[in-house]
mmCIF file of C-alpha atoms and ligand atoms in Angstrom:
data_model
loop_
_atom_site.group_PDB
_atom_site.id
_atom_site.type_symbol
_atom_site.label_atom_id
_atom_site.label_comp_id
_atom_site.label_asym_id
_atom_site.label_seq_id
_atom_site.Cartn_x
_atom_site.Cartn_y
_atom_site.Cartn_z
ATOM 1 C CA MET A 1 -93.796 47.561 0.612
ATOM 2 C CA GLY A 2 -92.247 47.426 -2.781
ATOM 3 C CA LEU A 3 -95.136 48.460 -4.330
ATOM 4 C CA ASP A 4 -93.095 50.662 -7.043
ATOM 5 C CA PHE A 5 -92.639 48.104 -9.986
ATOM 6 C CA VAL A 6 -96.455 48.875 -10.620
ATOM 7 C CA GLY A 7 -97.989 50.828 -13.743
ATOM 8 C CA ARG A 8 -101.106 52.803 -13.425
ATOM 9 C CA GLY A 9 -104.288 52.009 -15.490
ATOM 10 C CA PRO A 10 -105.588 54.046 -18.055
ATOM 11 C CA GLU A 11 -106.296 57.654 -17.424
ATOM 12 C CA GLU A 12 -110.216 57.503 -17.535
ATOM 13 C CA THR A 13 -110.100 54.865 -15.054
ATOM 14 C CA ASP A 14 -108.811 57.539 -12.100
ATOM 15 C CA GLY A 15 -105.612 55.154 -11.411
ATOM 16 C CA ASN A 16 -107.952 52.668 -10.322
ATOM 17 C CA ILE A 17 -106.479 49.493 -11.917
ATOM 18 C CA ILE A 18 -103.231 48.614 -11.573
ATOM 19 C CA THR A 19 -101.227 46.743 -14.136
ATOM 20 C CA THR A 20 -98.150 44.352 -13.617
ATOM 21 C CA THR A 21 -96.900 40.972 -14.341
ATOM 22 C CA ILE A 22 -97.913 37.853 -12.293
ATOM 23 C CA ASP A 23 -94.390 36.828 -11.862
ATOM 24 C CA LYS A 24 -93.668 40.142 -9.850
ATOM 25 C CA VAL A 25 -96.707 39.972 -7.876
ATOM 26 C CA VAL A 26 -96.026 36.367 -7.048
ATOM 27 C CA ASN A 27 -92.676 37.192 -5.824
ATOM 28 C CA TRP A 28 -93.740 40.160 -3.833
ATOM 29 C CA GLY A 29 -95.898 37.659 -1.877
ATOM 30 C CA ARG A 30 -93.294 35.234 -1.677
ATOM 31 C CA LYS A 31 -91.081 37.892 -0.131
ATOM 32 C CA ASN A 32 -93.153 39.066 2.403
ATOM 33 C CA SER A 33 -94.010 35.978 3.976
ATOM 34 C CA LEU A 34 -90.951 33.624 4.424
ATOM 35 C CA TRP A 35 -91.723 31.023 6.330
ATOM 36 C CA PRO A 36 -88.680 30.026 8.063
ATOM 37 C CA MET A 37 -87.109 26.641 8.815
ATOM 38 C CA PRO A 38 -85.032 26.784 12.052
ATOM 39 C CA PHE A 39 -81.847 24.213 11.806
ATOM 40 C CA GLY A 40 -80.415 25.509 15.361
ATOM 41 C CA THR A 41 -77.479 23.169 16.736
ATOM 42 C CA ALA A 42 -75.546 25.552 18.770
ATOM 43 C CA CYS A 43 -74.834 28.907 19.851
ATOM 44 C CA CYS A 44 -75.572 30.654 16.913
ATOM 45 C CA ALA A 45 -79.175 29.238 17.514
ATOM 46 C CA ILE A 46 -79.141 31.069 20.779
ATOM 47 C CA GLU A 47 -78.849 34.385 18.539
ATOM 48 C CA MET A 48 -81.376 33.203 15.909
ATOM 49 C CA MET A 49 -84.147 32.666 18.790
ATOM 50 C CA ALA A 50 -83.568 36.019 19.687
ATOM 51 C CA THR A 51 -84.570 37.203 16.426
ATOM 52 C CA LEU A 52 -87.462 36.060 16.636
ATOM 53 C CA ALA A 53 -88.182 37.210 19.998
ATOM 54 C CA SER A 54 -89.907 40.592 20.599
ATOM 55 C CA LYS A 55 -86.533 42.622 21.147
ATOM 56 C CA PHE A 56 -85.634 42.050 17.196
ATOM 57 C CA ASP A 57 -88.887 40.599 16.049
ATOM 58 C CA LEU A 58 -88.346 39.168 12.587
ATOM 59 C CA SER A 59 -92.008 39.371 12.219
ATOM 60 C CA ARG A 60 -91.553 43.032 11.322
ATOM 61 C CA PHE A 61 -90.583 41.525 7.826
ATOM 62 C CA GLY A 62 -93.140 38.688 7.591
ATOM 63 C CA SER A 63 -91.120 36.026 8.084
ATOM 64 C CA GLU A 64 -92.143 35.303 12.272
ATOM 65 C CA ALA A 65 -93.689 31.748 10.934
ATOM 66 C CA ILE A 66 -91.369 29.470 11.903
ATOM 67 C CA ARG A 67 -92.078 26.433 11.140
ATOM 68 C CA PHE A 68 -90.996 22.896 12.505
ATOM 69 C CA SER A 69 -92.120 21.106 9.429
ATOM 70 C CA PRO A 70 -89.462 21.375 6.396
ATOM 71 C CA ARG A 71 -92.766 20.707 3.874
ATOM 72 C CA GLN A 72 -94.155 23.851 5.174
ATOM 73 C CA SER A 73 -90.956 26.378 4.893
ATOM 74 C CA ASP A 74 -89.013 27.899 2.316
ATOM 75 C CA LEU A 75 -86.317 29.790 4.072
ATOM 76 C CA LEU A 76 -83.630 27.068 5.796
ATOM 77 C CA ILE A 77 -81.531 28.972 8.298
ATOM 78 C CA VAL A 78 -78.598 26.913 9.351
ATOM 79 C CA SER A 79 -76.871 28.185 12.206
ATOM 80 C CA GLY A 80 -74.594 26.143 14.378
ATOM 81 C CA ARG A 81 -72.341 23.551 14.056
ATOM 82 C CA ILE A 82 -73.161 20.064 11.551
ATOM 83 C CA SER A 83 -70.667 17.408 12.072
ATOM 84 C CA ILE A 84 -70.782 14.650 9.771
ATOM 85 C CA LYS A 85 -73.357 12.899 11.506
ATOM 86 C CA MET A 86 -75.678 15.649 11.438
ATOM 87 C CA MET A 87 -75.334 16.651 7.743
ATOM 88 C CA PRO A 88 -77.082 13.792 6.344
ATOM 89 C CA VAL A 89 -79.946 14.903 8.347
ATOM 90 C CA LEU A 90 -79.719 18.642 7.928
ATOM 91 C CA LYS A 91 -79.260 17.680 3.761
ATOM 92 C CA ARG A 92 -83.259 15.207 3.989
ATOM 93 C CA ILE A 93 -84.662 18.356 5.605
ATOM 94 C CA TYR A 94 -83.322 20.245 2.667
ATOM 95 C CA ASP A 95 -84.435 18.219 0.267
ATOM 96 C CA GLN A 96 -88.057 17.533 1.791
ATOM 97 C CA MET A 97 -88.519 21.535 1.778
ATOM 98 C CA PRO A 98 -90.939 22.459 -1.439
ATOM 99 C CA ASP A 99 -89.308 24.612 -4.176
ATOM 100 C CA PRO A 100 -88.742 27.441 -4.059
ATOM 101 C CA LYS A 101 -86.240 27.374 -0.726
ATOM 102 C CA TRP A 102 -83.678 29.807 -0.007
ATOM 103 C CA VAL A 103 -81.086 29.095 2.330
ATOM 104 C CA ILE A 104 -78.672 31.152 5.136
ATOM 105 C CA SER A 105 -75.973 30.147 6.319
ATOM 106 C CA MET A 106 -75.570 31.640 9.580
ATOM 107 C CA GLY A 107 -72.573 32.206 11.826
ATOM 108 C CA ALA A 108 -68.908 30.950 10.855
ATOM 109 C CA CYS A 109 -69.293 27.119 12.025
ATOM 110 C CA ALA A 110 -71.867 26.485 9.225
ATOM 111 C CA SER A 111 -70.200 28.480 6.353
ATOM 112 C CA CYS A 112 -66.819 27.112 7.210
ATOM 113 C CA GLY A 113 -66.387 25.145 10.377
ATOM 114 C CA GLY A 114 -65.134 28.040 12.292
ATOM 115 C CA VAL A 115 -63.009 27.357 14.430
ATOM 116 C CA PHE A 116 -63.546 23.303 14.579
ATOM 117 C CA ASP A 117 -61.440 22.147 12.203
ATOM 118 C CA THR A 118 -61.598 18.734 13.615
ATOM 119 C CA TYR A 119 -62.365 15.569 12.395
ATOM 120 C CA THR A 120 -66.100 15.303 12.540
ATOM 121 C CA LEU A 121 -66.992 18.697 11.377
ATOM 122 C CA ILE A 122 -68.423 19.831 8.188
ATOM 123 C CA GLN A 123 -65.966 22.761 6.741
ATOM 124 C CA GLY A 124 -69.207 24.780 5.000
ATOM 125 C CA VAL A 125 -72.788 23.391 4.626
ATOM 126 C CA ASP A 126 -72.202 24.687 0.898
ATOM 127 C CA GLN A 127 -70.154 21.143 -0.101
ATOM 128 C CA PHE A 128 -73.906 19.466 0.633
ATOM 129 C CA ILE A 129 -76.263 21.883 0.271
ATOM 130 C CA PRO A 130 -76.944 25.301 -2.315
ATOM 131 C CA VAL A 131 -76.256 28.676 -0.025
ATOM 132 C CA ASP A 132 -77.756 31.940 -0.872
ATOM 133 C CA VAL A 133 -76.770 33.978 1.914
ATOM 134 C CA TYR A 134 -73.741 33.991 4.335
ATOM 135 C CA ILE A 135 -73.649 35.775 7.614
ATOM 136 C CA PRO A 136 -69.875 36.046 8.999
ATOM 137 C CA GLY A 137 -69.567 36.226 12.659
ATOM 138 C CA CYS A 138 -69.422 33.906 15.880
ATOM 139 C CA PRO A 139 -72.175 34.693 16.492
ATOM 140 C CA PRO A 140 -73.577 36.982 14.335
ATOM 141 C CA ARG A 141 -75.792 39.471 15.943
ATOM 142 C CA PRO A 142 -79.508 39.254 15.574
ATOM 143 C CA GLU A 143 -79.526 42.432 13.292
ATOM 144 C CA ASP A 144 -77.151 40.389 10.864
ATOM 145 C CA LEU A 145 -79.728 37.669 10.293
ATOM 146 C CA ILE A 146 -82.267 40.473 9.930
ATOM 147 C CA ASP A 147 -79.841 41.711 7.294
ATOM 148 C CA ALA A 148 -79.706 38.589 5.969
ATOM 149 C CA VAL A 149 -83.498 37.796 5.701
ATOM 150 C CA LEU A 150 -83.398 41.369 3.932
ATOM 151 C CA GLN A 151 -80.994 40.053 1.066
ATOM 152 C CA VAL A 152 -82.728 36.896 0.629
ATOM 153 C CA GLN A 153 -85.985 39.287 0.140
ATOM 154 C CA GLN A 154 -84.066 41.423 -2.453
ATOM 155 C CA LYS A 155 -82.404 38.239 -4.386
ATOM 156 C CA ILE A 156 -86.832 37.228 -4.555
ATOM 157 C CA ALA A 157 -88.084 40.743 -5.671
ATOM 158 C CA SER A 158 -85.332 40.999 -8.182
ATOM 159 C CA GLY A 159 -86.265 37.769 -9.694
ATOM 160 C CA ALA A 160 -83.247 35.445 -9.175
ATOM 161 C CA SER A 161 -83.858 32.056 -8.754
ATOM 162 C CA PRO A 162 -82.871 30.605 -5.382
ATOM 163 C CA LYS A 163 -79.054 29.128 -5.519
ATOM 164 C CA GLY A 164 -80.358 25.384 -5.293
ATOM 165 C CA VAL A 165 -82.712 25.851 -8.671
ATOM 166 C CA GLU A 166 -80.248 27.301 -10.810
ATOM 167 C CA VAL A 167 -78.231 23.919 -10.106
ATOM 168 C CA VAL A 168 -81.259 21.930 -11.211
ATOM 169 C CA TYR A 169 -82.171 23.875 -14.402
ATOM 170 C CA GLU A 170 -78.461 24.008 -15.331
ATOM 171 C CA MET B 1 -48.136 30.738 65.072
ATOM 172 C CA SER B 2 -46.382 27.798 64.763
ATOM 173 C CA GLU B 3 -49.510 25.619 65.296
ATOM 174 C CA GLU B 4 -51.069 27.415 62.343
ATOM 175 C CA ASN B 5 -48.224 26.316 60.700
ATOM 176 C CA GLN B 6 -48.357 23.126 61.379
ATOM 177 C CA VAL B 7 -49.711 20.417 58.517
ATOM 178 C CA GLU B 8 -52.851 18.892 59.978
ATOM 179 C CA GLU B 9 -52.177 15.095 59.822
ATOM 180 C CA GLN B 10 -55.243 13.897 58.106
ATOM 181 C CA PRO B 11 -56.857 10.591 59.142
ATOM 182 C CA LYS B 12 -56.514 7.767 56.588
ATOM 183 C CA PRO B 13 -59.360 7.763 54.468
ATOM 184 C CA LEU B 14 -61.501 4.669 55.419
ATOM 185 C CA VAL B 15 -62.141 3.104 52.010
ATOM 186 C CA LEU B 16 -58.141 3.152 51.850
ATOM 187 C CA GLY B 17 -57.930 0.773 55.151
ATOM 188 C CA LYS B 18 -60.850 -1.291 53.767
ATOM 189 C CA LEU B 19 -59.220 -2.111 50.293
ATOM 190 C CA GLU B 20 -55.827 -2.569 51.879
ATOM 191 C CA ALA B 21 -57.387 -5.402 54.282
ATOM 192 C CA ASN B 22 -59.505 -7.068 51.847
ATOM 193 C CA TYR B 23 -57.910 -6.282 48.236
ATOM 194 C CA ALA B 24 -54.471 -6.139 48.592
ATOM 195 C CA ASP B 25 -53.496 -8.292 45.426
ATOM 196 C CA ALA B 26 -55.865 -5.861 43.605
ATOM 197 C CA LEU B 27 -54.357 -2.484 44.756
ATOM 198 C CA LEU B 28 -51.717 -0.817 42.492
ATOM 199 C CA ALA B 29 -50.965 2.176 44.094
ATOM 200 C CA GLN B 30 -53.076 4.881 45.728
ATOM 201 C CA ASP B 31 -53.144 8.615 45.642
ATOM 202 C CA GLU B 32 -54.862 11.921 46.539
ATOM 203 C CA SER B 33 -55.846 14.649 43.925
ATOM 204 C CA ARG B 34 -57.469 17.622 44.973
ATOM 205 C CA GLY B 35 -58.892 15.796 47.974
ATOM 206 C CA THR B 36 -60.279 12.889 45.963
ATOM 207 C CA VAL B 37 -58.901 9.536 46.767
ATOM 208 C CA VAL B 38 -57.378 7.820 43.739
ATOM 209 C CA VAL B 39 -56.614 4.358 43.725
ATOM 210 C CA VAL B 40 -55.246 2.124 40.509
ATOM 211 C CA ILE B 41 -56.916 -1.430 40.636
ATOM 212 C CA ARG B 42 -55.529 -4.651 38.497
ATOM 213 C CA LYS B 43 -57.584 -5.675 35.487
ATOM 214 C CA GLU B 44 -58.897 -8.925 36.319
ATOM 215 C CA ARG B 45 -60.093 -7.829 39.366
ATOM 216 C CA ALA B 46 -61.434 -4.400 38.310
ATOM 217 C CA TYR B 47 -65.196 -5.481 38.499
ATOM 218 C CA ALA B 48 -64.977 -7.339 42.120
ATOM 219 C CA VAL B 49 -63.405 -4.217 43.818
ATOM 220 C CA LEU B 50 -65.991 -2.399 41.888
ATOM 221 C CA GLU B 51 -68.916 -4.090 43.517
ATOM 222 C CA TYR B 52 -67.452 -4.684 46.510
ATOM 223 C CA LEU B 53 -67.138 -0.313 46.584
ATOM 224 C CA LYS B 54 -70.514 -0.360 45.473
ATOM 225 C CA THR B 55 -72.639 -3.122 48.018
ATOM 226 C CA ASP B 56 -70.350 -2.677 51.065
ATOM 227 C CA PRO B 57 -72.385 -0.688 53.614
ATOM 228 C CA GLU B 58 -69.758 1.444 55.276
ATOM 229 C CA LEU B 59 -68.659 2.636 52.239
ATOM 230 C CA ALA B 60 -71.514 2.598 49.625
ATOM 231 C CA TYR B 61 -70.366 4.335 46.546
ATOM 232 C CA THR B 62 -74.214 3.804 44.709
ATOM 233 C CA PHE B 63 -73.795 6.727 42.664
ATOM 234 C CA LEU B 64 -71.027 5.934 39.472
ATOM 235 C CA VAL B 65 -70.805 9.416 38.038
ATOM 236 C CA ASP B 66 -68.454 8.863 35.081
ATOM 237 C CA VAL B 67 -66.717 6.584 33.192
ATOM 238 C CA THR B 68 -63.936 7.312 30.675
ATOM 239 C CA ALA B 69 -60.584 6.629 29.374
ATOM 240 C CA VAL B 70 -57.325 8.376 29.139
ATOM 241 C CA ASP B 71 -54.769 7.552 26.464
ATOM 242 C CA ASN B 72 -51.204 8.423 27.692
ATOM 243 C CA SER B 73 -49.330 7.028 24.950
ATOM 244 C CA GLN B 74 -47.985 10.369 24.696
ATOM 245 C CA MET B 75 -47.310 10.886 28.464
ATOM 246 C CA GLU B 76 -43.736 8.611 29.412
ATOM 247 C CA SER B 77 -44.118 9.404 32.945
ATOM 248 C CA GLU B 78 -47.480 7.778 32.904
ATOM 249 C CA LEU B 79 -46.684 4.695 31.272
ATOM 250 C CA MET B 80 -43.671 4.126 33.221
ATOM 251 C CA GLN B 81 -45.074 3.508 36.168
ATOM 252 C CA PHE B 82 -47.986 0.561 35.158
ATOM 253 C CA ASP B 83 -45.705 -1.485 33.439
ATOM 254 C CA TYR B 84 -46.184 0.520 29.762
ATOM 255 C CA ALA B 85 -50.045 0.195 29.783
ATOM 256 C CA ARG B 86 -51.437 2.729 27.500
ATOM 257 C CA PHE B 87 -54.669 3.350 28.140
ATOM 258 C CA MET B 88 -56.314 4.017 31.756
ATOM 259 C CA VAL B 89 -60.382 3.417 32.255
ATOM 260 C CA VAL B 90 -61.186 5.745 34.862
ATOM 261 C CA TYR B 91 -64.497 5.515 37.386
ATOM 262 C CA GLN B 92 -65.256 8.424 39.012
ATOM 263 C CA LEU B 93 -67.868 7.009 42.171
ATOM 264 C CA TYR B 94 -69.814 9.207 44.904
ATOM 265 C CA SER B 95 -71.047 7.980 47.992
ATOM 266 C CA TYR B 96 -74.179 9.571 49.226
ATOM 267 C CA GLN B 97 -73.692 8.247 52.804
ATOM 268 C CA GLY B 98 -69.518 9.058 53.299
ATOM 269 C CA GLN B 99 -70.430 12.051 50.954
ATOM 270 C CA CYS B 100 -66.927 11.649 49.430
ATOM 271 C CA ARG B 101 -65.503 10.819 45.949
ATOM 272 C CA LEU B 102 -63.216 8.078 44.608
ATOM 273 C CA ARG B 103 -61.555 8.053 41.683
ATOM 274 C CA VAL B 104 -60.771 3.738 40.645
ATOM 275 C CA LYS B 105 -58.306 3.793 37.390
ATOM 276 C CA VAL B 106 -57.396 0.742 35.741
ATOM 277 C CA PRO B 107 -54.024 0.332 33.335
ATOM 278 C CA MET B 108 -55.122 -1.636 30.127
ATOM 279 C CA PRO B 109 -52.410 -2.959 28.130
ATOM 280 C CA GLU B 110 -52.583 -2.558 24.654
ATOM 281 C CA ASN B 111 -52.859 -5.730 23.534
ATOM 282 C CA ASP B 112 -55.570 -6.639 25.526
ATOM 283 C CA LEU B 113 -58.184 -4.020 25.485
ATOM 284 C CA SER B 114 -61.037 -5.652 27.178
ATOM 285 C CA ILE B 115 -62.463 -5.391 30.679
ATOM 286 C CA ALA B 116 -65.465 -6.341 32.563
ATOM 287 C CA SER B 117 -68.886 -4.153 32.062
ATOM 288 C CA VAL B 118 -70.111 -2.514 35.049
ATOM 289 C CA THR B 119 -73.563 -2.028 33.386
ATOM 290 C CA ALA B 120 -75.058 -5.207 36.073
ATOM 291 C CA LEU B 121 -73.745 -2.735 39.031
ATOM 292 C CA TRP B 122 -74.756 1.147 37.570
ATOM 293 C CA GLN B 123 -77.658 0.964 34.699
ATOM 294 C CA GLY B 124 -76.051 4.743 33.943
ATOM 295 C CA ALA B 125 -72.677 2.626 33.159
ATOM 296 C CA ASN B 126 -74.481 2.020 29.745
ATOM 297 C CA TRP B 127 -73.638 4.377 27.405
ATOM 298 C CA LEU B 128 -70.845 5.819 29.544
ATOM 299 C CA GLU B 129 -69.271 2.680 28.373
ATOM 300 C CA ARG B 130 -70.590 2.834 24.817
ATOM 301 C CA GLU B 131 -68.601 6.665 24.688
ATOM 302 C CA THR B 132 -65.520 4.947 25.893
ATOM 303 C CA TYR B 133 -65.547 2.322 23.578
ATOM 304 C CA ASP B 134 -66.154 4.844 20.581
ATOM 305 C CA MET B 135 -63.752 7.436 21.539
ATOM 306 C CA PHE B 136 -60.735 4.456 22.843
ATOM 307 C CA GLY B 137 -61.871 1.715 21.149
ATOM 308 C CA ILE B 138 -61.555 -0.261 24.868
ATOM 309 C CA THR B 139 -64.468 -3.062 24.764
ATOM 310 C CA PHE B 140 -66.701 -4.141 27.926
ATOM 311 C CA ASP B 141 -67.146 -7.741 28.117
ATOM 312 C CA GLY B 142 -70.812 -8.127 29.279
ATOM 313 C CA HIS B 143 -72.273 -5.022 27.644
ATOM 314 C CA PRO B 144 -76.014 -5.109 26.348
ATOM 315 C CA ASP B 145 -75.691 -3.339 23.864
ATOM 316 C CA LEU B 146 -72.020 -2.289 22.812
ATOM 317 C CA ARG B 147 -72.515 -0.005 19.685
ATOM 318 C CA ARG B 148 -70.895 3.703 18.913
ATOM 319 C CA ILE B 149 -72.736 6.127 20.639
ATOM 320 C CA LEU B 150 -71.232 9.538 19.211
ATOM 321 C CA MET B 151 -69.651 9.044 15.506
ATOM 322 C CA PRO B 152 -71.297 7.191 12.666
ATOM 323 C CA ASP B 153 -72.224 3.822 12.593
ATOM 324 C CA ASP B 154 -69.407 3.194 9.852
ATOM 325 C CA PHE B 155 -66.785 5.500 11.237
ATOM 326 C CA GLU B 156 -63.662 4.000 11.434
ATOM 327 C CA GLY B 157 -61.242 4.570 13.973
ATOM 328 C CA HIS B 158 -61.584 5.641 17.469
ATOM 329 C CA PRO B 159 -60.941 9.521 17.653
ATOM 330 C CA LEU B 160 -59.852 10.010 21.163
ATOM 331 C CA ARG B 161 -56.389 7.936 20.897
ATOM 332 C CA LYS B 162 -53.455 10.228 20.581
ATOM 333 C CA ASP B 163 -52.690 8.568 17.291
ATOM 334 C CA TYR B 164 -55.973 9.927 15.756
ATOM 335 C CA PRO B 165 -55.122 12.702 13.406
ATOM 336 C CA LEU B 166 -57.215 16.343 15.004
ATOM 337 C CA ARG B 167 -58.514 16.780 11.074
ATOM 338 C CA GLY B 168 -59.069 13.559 10.721
ATOM 339 C CA ARG B 169 -58.439 10.817 8.153
ATOM 340 C CA GLY B 170 -60.770 12.661 5.020
ATOM 341 C CA GLU B 171 -64.154 11.129 6.714
ATOM 342 C CA ARG B 172 -65.635 15.020 6.611
ATOM 343 C CA GLU B 173 -65.431 15.424 3.040
ATOM 344 C CA ARG B 174 -66.360 11.659 1.974
ATOM 345 C CA PHE B 175 -68.793 10.279 4.361
ATOM 346 C CA ASN B 176 -72.045 8.428 3.389
ATOM 347 C CA PHE B 177 -74.818 9.610 2.753
ATOM 348 C CA ASP B 178 -76.682 6.519 2.483
ATOM 349 C CA LYS B 179 -75.140 3.738 5.041
ATOM 350 C CA GLN B 180 -76.612 6.416 8.062
ATOM 351 C CA ASN B 181 -80.237 5.936 9.351
ATOM 352 C CA VAL B 182 -81.792 9.264 9.148
HETATM 353 S S1 LIG C 1 -70.152 30.712 14.759
HETATM 354 FE FE1 LIG C 1 -69.500 30.774 17.215
HETATM 355 S S2 LIG C 1 -71.593 31.093 17.912
HETATM 356 FE FE2 LIG C 1 -72.294 30.481 15.686
HETATM 357 S S3 LIG C 1 -72.370 27.912 16.164
HETATM 358 FE FE3 LIG C 1 -69.748 28.339 15.710
HETATM 359 S S4 LIG C 1 -69.140 28.462 17.529
HETATM 360 FE FE4 LIG C 1 -71.143 28.620 17.803
#
């Protein structure tokens, strides 16, 4: 559970008191209850659904509470192609999510346009919204998405702020 | 053996006979492609012919499968056939009654890219004609709501034209966030 950051209380309490910092406790809670906002626009979304379903079961990592309202979520999973008509929608959804928020760019298309080097496709969503973790692959396997969620968790546990926040406070 | 090798004489499709009898002036060419009858129709008469194809009780092509267009500007062999008309509007029809398909093509010269809308005949033509307008810039007279359907409203140009660059004209880097109704 990642409780290794705690210290024990004084000898005479028999270890029934633990000491830590508020930040660490809050981050520990955040990291184990990420609420993803799925933004599935293409084939990658099928793999994302598989990740959420029983076989791979993202709920093992505390992230099963998929929210279709951006205002209730803190992890945006962009899975699929984003066209120039869809990008304003995605930006709006990202803006609606409350801070702190993290973004996973899933698959070749979301990360760099993939094979669709055409007039209408955004060549990487990171041109418009900050991305914390990229997943390579076309499509990535569900294990890759789980790994990305774990990387976001590591990032949260380490106390690093999300990519988006860094931009604001600079 | 010899009988098997013989090419069977196909009866002439009903639709060709009827079009030749009633619309000989509109018929530019006729062809057959993988079992589908193809007719090329003069633009001015396209609506009348399509209406006839739909309403004639024997033909009854009541189902409009698709409306699209072809840009032949880089197909010299196609261009030559119909007086260097750059575009070809294509209607795919199906008759439940006769259980047969029909492809109607209409050559469109580049200096006059408008054709009568068939939304009055088939409601389903509405979005199909909008898509053809969006992608090729062909306008449909009498269409109730001829707006772009796939590309953003402030998009310039018609991307399925052969002279449109595949990677666009930079719109994927500098499109307008505010102008679009999100
Ligand atoms: S990366 Fe591959 S699987 Fe994912 S959306 Fe693009 S084409 Fe589909």
